[in-house]
PDB file of C-alpha atoms in Angstrom:
ATOM      1  CA  MET A 103      93.134 110.737  87.194  1.00 47.00           C
ATOM      2  CA  LYS A 104      92.589 111.392  90.720  1.00 48.00           C
ATOM      3  CA  PHE A 105      94.262 108.447  93.002  1.00 50.00           C
ATOM      4  CA  GLU A 106      94.895 109.638  96.527  1.00 50.00           C
ATOM      5  CA  ILE A 107      91.601 110.051  98.032  1.00 49.00           C
ATOM      6  CA  GLU A 108      90.968 112.242 101.470  1.00 53.00           C
ATOM      7  CA  PRO A 109      89.853 109.424 103.640  1.00 62.00           C
ATOM      8  CA  GLN A 110      86.009 110.175 104.509  1.00 79.00           C
ATOM      9  CA  LEU A 111      82.920 107.932 105.377  1.00 85.00           C
ATOM     10  CA  ILE A 112      80.118 107.860 103.122  1.00 89.00           C
ATOM     11  CA  ALA A 113      76.755 106.190 103.573  1.00 91.00           C
ATOM     12  CA  THR A 114      76.558 103.891 100.694  1.00 94.00           C
ATOM     13  CA  ALA A 115      73.788 101.719  99.617  1.00 96.00           C
ATOM     14  CA  ILE A 116      74.496  97.982  99.741  1.00 96.00           C
ATOM     15  CA  THR A 117      72.615  97.432  96.188  1.00 97.00           C
ATOM     16  CA  ASP A 118      74.889  99.879  94.879  1.00 97.00           C
ATOM     17  CA  LEU A 119      77.889  98.228  95.385  1.00 98.00           C
ATOM     18  CA  ARG A 120      79.934  96.079  92.864  1.00 98.00           C
ATOM     19  CA  PRO A 121      81.784  92.987  93.776  1.00 98.00           C
ATOM     20  CA  THR A 122      85.229  92.459  92.924  1.00 97.00           C
ATOM     21  CA  GLN A 123      85.522  88.541  93.374  1.00 97.00           C
ATOM     22  CA  ILE A 124      83.511  85.916  92.831  1.00 98.00           C
ATOM     23  CA  THR A 125      82.873  83.604  96.004  1.00 98.00           C
ATOM     24  CA  VAL A 126      82.449  84.032  99.472  1.00 97.00           C
ATOM     25  CA  GLY A 127      82.481  81.407 102.418  1.00 97.00           C
ATOM     26  CA  MET A 128      78.941  81.351 103.509  1.00 97.00           C
ATOM     27  CA  ARG A 129      79.884  79.794 106.839  1.00 96.00           C
ATOM     28  CA  GLU A 130      81.751  83.124 107.535  1.00 94.00           C
ATOM     29  CA  VAL A 131      78.724  84.933 105.938  1.00 97.00           C
ATOM     30  CA  GLU A 132      76.167  83.708 108.498  1.00 96.00           C
ATOM     31  CA  ALA A 133      78.835  83.826 111.492  1.00 93.00           C
ATOM     32  CA  LYS A 134      78.809  87.581 110.809  1.00 92.00           C
ATOM     33  CA  ARG A 135      75.005  87.599 110.889  1.00 93.00           C
ATOM     34  CA  LEU A 136      74.899  85.988 113.960  1.00 91.00           C
ATOM     35  CA  ARG A 137      77.312  88.243 115.457  1.00 88.00           C
ATOM     36  CA  TRP A 138      75.369  91.218 113.922  1.00 87.00           C
ATOM     37  CA  ARG A 139      72.401  90.061 115.734  1.00 85.00           C
ATOM     38  CA  GLU A 140      73.903  90.007 119.090  1.00 81.00           C
ATOM     39  CA  GLU A 141      75.087  93.500 119.197  1.00 72.00           C
ATOM     40  CA  SER A 142      73.850  96.150 121.317  1.00 54.00           C
ATOM     41  CA  VAL A 143      70.877  98.829 120.534  1.00 50.00           C
ATOM     42  CA  ASP A 144      73.612 101.164 119.449  1.00 55.00           C
ATOM     43  CA  ARG A 145      74.763  98.601 116.660  1.00 57.00           C
ATOM     44  CA  ASP A 146      74.256 100.880 113.603  1.00 58.00           C
ATOM     45  CA  ALA A 147      76.879 103.551 114.938  1.00 54.00           C
ATOM     46  CA  LEU A 148      79.282 101.525 116.813  1.00 49.00           C
ATOM     47  CA  TYR A 149      79.547  98.490 114.953  1.00 56.00           C
ATOM     48  CA  LEU A 150      79.346 100.221 111.054  1.00 62.00           C
ATOM     49  CA  GLY A 151      81.162 103.439 112.381  1.00 58.00           C
ATOM     50  CA  GLY A 152      84.117 100.662 112.886  1.00 66.00           C
ATOM     51  CA  HIS A 153      83.589  98.664 109.839  1.00 74.00           C
ATOM     52  CA  ALA A 154      84.070 101.118 107.237  1.00 86.00           C
ATOM     53  CA  VAL A 155      84.213  99.324 103.876  1.00 93.00           C
ATOM     54  CA  PRO A 156      87.041 100.249 101.004  1.00 94.00           C
ATOM     55  CA  VAL A 157      85.740 100.864  97.776  1.00 96.00           C
ATOM     56  CA  VAL A 158      87.237 102.055  94.533  1.00 97.00           C
ATOM     57  CA  LEU A 159      84.893 104.170  92.208  1.00 97.00           C
ATOM     58  CA  GLY A 160      85.061 102.527  88.609  1.00 97.00           C
ATOM     59  CA  PRO A 161      83.057 103.381  85.208  1.00 96.00           C
ATOM     60  CA  LYS A 162      80.129 105.288  85.822  1.00 95.00           C
ATOM     61  CA  ARG A 163      81.300 106.090  88.937  1.00 96.00           C
ATOM     62  CA  ARG A 164      80.033 103.059  90.654  1.00 97.00           C
ATOM     63  CA  PRO A 165      81.631 102.282  93.855  1.00 98.00           C
ATOM     64  CA  TYR A 166      83.106  98.623  93.892  1.00 98.00           C
ATOM     65  CA  LEU A 167      84.311  96.735  96.935  1.00 97.00           C
ATOM     66  CA  VAL A 168      87.978  96.227  97.434  1.00 94.00           C
ATOM     67  CA  ASP A 169      87.593  94.146 100.852  1.00 92.00           C
ATOM     68  CA  HIS A 170      84.823  93.053 103.201  1.00 93.00           C
ATOM     69  CA  HIS A 171      82.439  91.240 101.083  1.00 96.00           C
ATOM     70  CA  HIS A 172      81.627  88.687 103.766  1.00 96.00           C
ATOM     71  CA  LEU A 173      80.544  91.577 106.063  1.00 94.00           C
ATOM     72  CA  VAL A 174      78.420  93.145 103.689  1.00 96.00           C
ATOM     73  CA  LEU A 175      76.633  90.434 102.577  1.00 97.00           C
ATOM     74  CA  ALA A 176      75.827  89.488 106.088  1.00 95.00           C
ATOM     75  CA  LEU A 177      74.178  93.122 106.506  1.00 93.00           C
ATOM     76  CA  HIS A 178      72.343  92.588 103.114  1.00 96.00           C
ATOM     77  CA  LEU A 179      70.818  89.219 103.946  1.00 96.00           C
ATOM     78  CA  GLU A 180      70.035  90.894 107.886  1.00 92.00           C
ATOM     79  CA  GLY A 181      68.140  93.474 105.945  1.00 92.00           C
ATOM     80  CA  GLU A 182      70.272  96.607 106.394  1.00 91.00           C
ATOM     81  CA  HIS A 183      70.102  98.900 103.374  1.00 93.00           C
ATOM     82  CA  ARG A 184      73.189 101.235 103.965  1.00 92.00           C
ATOM     83  CA  VAL A 185      77.132 100.551 104.912  1.00 92.00           C
ATOM     84  CA  LEU A 186      79.868 103.188 105.443  1.00 92.00           C
ATOM     85  CA  THR A 187      82.499 103.087 102.761  1.00 94.00           C
ATOM     86  CA  THR A 188      85.681 105.096 102.365  1.00 93.00           C
ATOM     87  CA  GLN A 189      87.052 105.721  98.991  1.00 95.00           C
ATOM     88  CA  LEU A 190      90.704 104.371  98.502  1.00 95.00           C
ATOM     89  CA  ALA A 191      90.858 105.814  94.552  1.00 96.00           C
ATOM     90  CA  ASP A 192      88.357 107.525  91.761  1.00 96.00           C
ATOM     91  CA  LEU A 193      89.345 105.311  88.337  1.00 97.00           C
ATOM     92  CA  SER A 194      85.891 106.175  86.831  1.00 97.00           C
ATOM     93  CA  ARG A 195      87.889 107.966  83.872  1.00 97.00           C
ATOM     94  CA  LEU A 196      88.852 104.458  82.787  1.00 97.00           C
ATOM     95  CA  ASP A 197      87.090 102.194  80.513  1.00 96.00           C
ATOM     96  CA  ARG A 198      85.764  98.734  81.477  1.00 95.00           C
ATOM     97  CA  GLN A 199      88.794  96.623  80.364  1.00 96.00           C
ATOM     98  CA  ALA A 200      91.473  99.243  81.768  1.00 97.00           C
ATOM     99  CA  PHE A 201      90.030  99.390  85.093  1.00 98.00           C
ATOM    100  CA  TRP A 202      89.560  95.831  85.607  1.00 97.00           C
ATOM    101  CA  THR A 203      93.114  95.338  84.488  1.00 96.00           C
ATOM    102  CA  PHE A 204      94.365  97.844  87.088  1.00 97.00           C
ATOM    103  CA  LEU A 205      92.359  96.617  89.964  1.00 96.00           C
ATOM    104  CA  ASP A 206      93.839  92.608  88.732  1.00 95.00           C
ATOM    105  CA  ASN A 207      97.265  94.517  88.997  1.00 94.00           C
ATOM    106  CA  ARG A 208      96.967  96.384  92.360  1.00 94.00           C
ATOM    107  CA  GLY A 209      95.322  93.041  94.084  1.00 92.00           C
ATOM    108  CA  TRP A 210      92.032  94.867  94.545  1.00 95.00           C
ATOM    109  CA  MET A 211      90.402  92.042  92.684  1.00 95.00           C
ATOM    110  CA  HIS A 212      90.090  88.005  93.165  1.00 95.00           C
ATOM    111  CA  PRO A 213      88.315  86.500  89.928  1.00 96.00           C
ATOM    112  CA  PHE A 214      88.580  82.660  91.048  1.00 97.00           C
ATOM    113  CA  ASP A 215      85.354  80.568  91.191  1.00 97.00           C
ATOM    114  CA  ALA A 216      84.307  77.818  93.612  1.00 95.00           C
ATOM    115  CA  ASP A 217      86.263  75.642  92.506  1.00 95.00           C
ATOM    116  CA  GLY A 218      89.686  77.640  92.377  1.00 94.00           C
ATOM    117  CA  ARG A 219      89.951  78.060  88.673  1.00 96.00           C
ATOM    118  CA  ARG A 220      90.487  81.725  87.207  1.00 96.00           C
ATOM    119  CA  ARG A 221      87.739  83.232  85.201  1.00 96.00           C
ATOM    120  CA  GLY A 222      87.449  86.064  82.952  1.00 95.00           C
ATOM    121  CA  TYR A 223      86.349  89.602  84.762  1.00 94.00           C
ATOM    122  CA  GLY A 224      82.874  88.903  83.096  1.00 94.00           C
ATOM    123  CA  HIS A 225      82.532  85.920  85.503  1.00 97.00           C
ATOM    124  CA  ILE A 226      82.283  88.537  88.512  1.00 97.00           C
ATOM    125  CA  PRO A 227      79.051  89.045  89.623  1.00 97.00           C
ATOM    126  CA  ARG A 228      77.306  92.731  89.511  1.00 96.00           C
ATOM    127  CA  SER A 229      75.483  92.339  92.861  1.00 97.00           C
ATOM    128  CA  ILE A 230      76.305  91.300  96.198  1.00 97.00           C
ATOM    129  CA  SER A 231      73.918  89.238  96.403  1.00 96.00           C
ATOM    130  CA  ASP A 232      75.032  86.725  93.778  1.00 97.00           C
ATOM    131  CA  LEU A 233      78.563  85.913  95.097  1.00 98.00           C
ATOM    132  CA  VAL A 234      78.748  82.217  95.371  1.00 97.00           C
ATOM    133  CA  ASP A 235      79.774  79.904  97.861  1.00 97.00           C
ATOM    134  CA  ASP A 236      83.176  78.486  98.421  1.00 98.00           C
ATOM    135  CA  PRO A 237      83.298  75.842 101.357  1.00 97.00           C
ATOM    136  CA  TYR A 238      87.118  76.057 101.165  1.00 98.00           C
ATOM    137  CA  ARG A 239      86.887  80.138 101.691  1.00 97.00           C
ATOM    138  CA  SER A 240      84.868  79.074 105.277  1.00 97.00           C
ATOM    139  CA  LEU A 241      87.386  76.381 105.935  1.00 98.00           C
ATOM    140  CA  ALA A 242      90.427  78.888 105.350  1.00 97.00           C
ATOM    141  CA  GLY A 243      88.392  81.316 107.626  1.00 96.00           C
ATOM    142  CA  ALA A 244      87.737  78.960 110.489  1.00 97.00           C
ATOM    143  CA  LEU A 245      91.635  77.720 110.440  1.00 97.00           C
ATOM    144  CA  ARG A 246      92.667  81.367 110.965  1.00 96.00           C
ATOM    145  CA  LEU A 247      90.260  81.695 113.818  1.00 95.00           C
ATOM    146  CA  ALA A 248      91.364  78.566 115.203  1.00 96.00           C
ATOM    147  CA  GLY A 249      95.164  79.692 115.297  1.00 95.00           C
ATOM    148  CA  GLY A 250      96.392  78.067 111.954  1.00 96.00           C
ATOM    149  CA  TYR A 251      97.656  81.166 110.649  1.00 96.00           C
ATOM    150  CA  ALA A 252      98.054  84.552 111.498  1.00 95.00           C
ATOM    151  CA  LYS A 253      96.023  87.640 109.944  1.00 91.00           C
ATOM    152  CA  THR A 254      97.805  89.529 107.296  1.00 90.00           C
ATOM    153  CA  GLU A 255      97.307  92.630 105.427  1.00 86.00           C
ATOM    154  CA  MET A 256      98.284  90.762 102.314  1.00 86.00           C
ATOM    155  CA  PRO A 257      94.831  90.851  99.908  1.00 83.00           C
ATOM    156  CA  PHE A 258      92.762  87.697  99.587  1.00 90.00           C
ATOM    157  CA  ALA A 259      95.143  85.686 102.180  1.00 93.00           C
ATOM    158  CA  GLU A 260      92.141  83.746 102.981  1.00 95.00           C
ATOM    159  CA  PHE A 261      91.667  82.729  99.472  1.00 95.00           C
ATOM    160  CA  LEU A 262      95.108  81.635  99.276  1.00 95.00           C
ATOM    161  CA  TRP A 263      94.738  79.270 102.122  1.00 97.00           C
ATOM    162  CA  ALA A 264      91.283  78.266 100.666  1.00 97.00           C
ATOM    163  CA  ASP A 265      93.144  77.091  97.460  1.00 96.00           C
ATOM    164  CA  HIS A 266      95.871  75.187  99.523  1.00 97.00           C
ATOM    165  CA  LEU A 267      93.452  73.311 101.185  1.00 98.00           C
ATOM    166  CA  ARG A 268      91.438  72.741  98.342  1.00 97.00           C
ATOM    167  CA  ARG A 269      94.382  70.189  96.955  1.00 96.00           C
ATOM    168  CA  ARG A 270      94.700  68.469 100.049  1.00 97.00           C
ATOM    169  CA  ILE A 271      91.194  67.953 101.740  1.00 98.00           C
ATOM    170  CA  LYS A 272      88.175  66.460  99.793  1.00 97.00           C
ATOM    171  CA  ARG A 273      85.454  68.880  99.248  1.00 96.00           C
ATOM    172  CA  ALA A 274      82.993  66.097 100.683  1.00 97.00           C
ATOM    173  CA  THR A 275      84.711  65.994 104.035  1.00 97.00           C
ATOM    174  CA  VAL A 276      84.311  69.799 104.038  1.00 97.00           C
ATOM    175  CA  GLU A 277      80.544  70.092 103.196  1.00 96.00           C
ATOM    176  CA  GLY A 278      79.513  66.762 105.261  1.00 96.00           C
ATOM    177  CA  ALA A 279      82.257  66.690 108.346  1.00 98.00           C
ATOM    178  CA  PHE A 280      83.636  70.071 109.058  1.00 97.00           C
ATOM    179  CA  GLY A 281      84.826  69.932 112.168  1.00 97.00           C
ATOM    180  CA  LYS A 282      87.058  67.009 110.983  1.00 98.00           C
ATOM    181  CA  ALA A 283      88.067  69.178 107.595  1.00 98.00           C
ATOM    182  CA  LEU A 284      89.327  71.960 110.453  1.00 98.00           C
ATOM    183  CA  LYS A 285      91.282  69.513 112.152  1.00 98.00           C
ATOM    184  CA  ARG A 286      92.859  68.175 109.059  1.00 98.00           C
ATOM    185  CA  ALA A 287      93.350  71.708 107.872  1.00 98.00           C
ATOM    186  CA  LEU A 288      95.279  72.397 111.093  1.00 97.00           C
ATOM    187  CA  VAL A 289      97.565  69.525 110.114  1.00 97.00           C
ATOM    188  CA  GLU A 290      98.270  70.869 106.786  1.00 97.00           C
ATOM    189  CA  ALA A 291      98.854  74.352 107.995  1.00 96.00           C
ATOM    190  CA  ARG A 292     101.759  72.818 110.006  1.00 95.00           C
ATOM    191  CA  LYS A 293     103.542  71.283 107.147  1.00 95.00           C
ATOM    192  CA  SER A 294     106.413  72.470 105.286  1.00 94.00           C
ATOM    193  CA  ASP A 295     104.523  72.963 102.007  1.00 95.00           C
ATOM    194  CA  ALA A 296     102.445  75.396 103.858  1.00 96.00           C
ATOM    195  CA  GLU A 297     105.575  77.757 104.236  1.00 94.00           C
ATOM    196  CA  HIS A 298     104.622  79.952 101.765  1.00 94.00           C
ATOM    197  CA  LEU A 299     101.621  81.180 102.595  1.00 96.00           C
ATOM    198  CA  PRO A 300     100.741  84.419 104.314  1.00 95.00           C
ATOM    199  CA  GLY A 301     100.591  84.459 108.119  1.00 95.00           C
ATOM    200  CA  ARG A 302     101.675  81.087 108.296  1.00 92.00           C
ATOM    201  CA  CYS A 303     102.835  80.152 111.963  1.00 81.00           C
ATOM    202  CA  ARG A 304     105.926  78.225 112.488  1.00 67.00           C
ATOM    203  CA  ALA A 305     105.357  74.596 114.349  1.00 55.00           C
ATOM    204  CA  GLU A 306     106.331  74.485 117.630  1.00 49.00           C
ATOM    205  CA  ALA A 307     109.734  72.767 117.840  1.00 38.00           C
TER     206      ALA A 307
END
């Protein structure tokens, strides 16, 4: 089985890409859509060339996204048809169960629903357009941008923060008073029970 792949960029149809997670934060998707509209005339070459999305080849040689689901969904909703992908691994010889097990153990998938519950692999959508909104993922993204924690290379770090906030801030607040929820999240991020989370910033003395 070929695993290490020589890096190269491949133009891939967005509709061919398979997700490896169930949810996204739609507020973050909408923010990326807005930034996309504000890009220059040369945005196709400049923007997409600097935002290649990582994929692995799965059964039937289908490309599976292992990151940048928000960006790809945003581009899809903006009417873009292709993105540049970079292939991390060729797992096409694995059967479906072995493939998902490998991704799971490698940290290349996140099978949790909008309530933070782990689901079976079969619950992961087959299409980018079928990803489900998790408002706490949007809150976690906004918290990072507000300085609540630092960007990290740890896979799905924002989802860990989302799950932490899910237990501490009411969903009605997140959905109906996002600014208030963000202020509360900034307070929660500085508490000692958030010390284990990736990118967590130390509170000022």
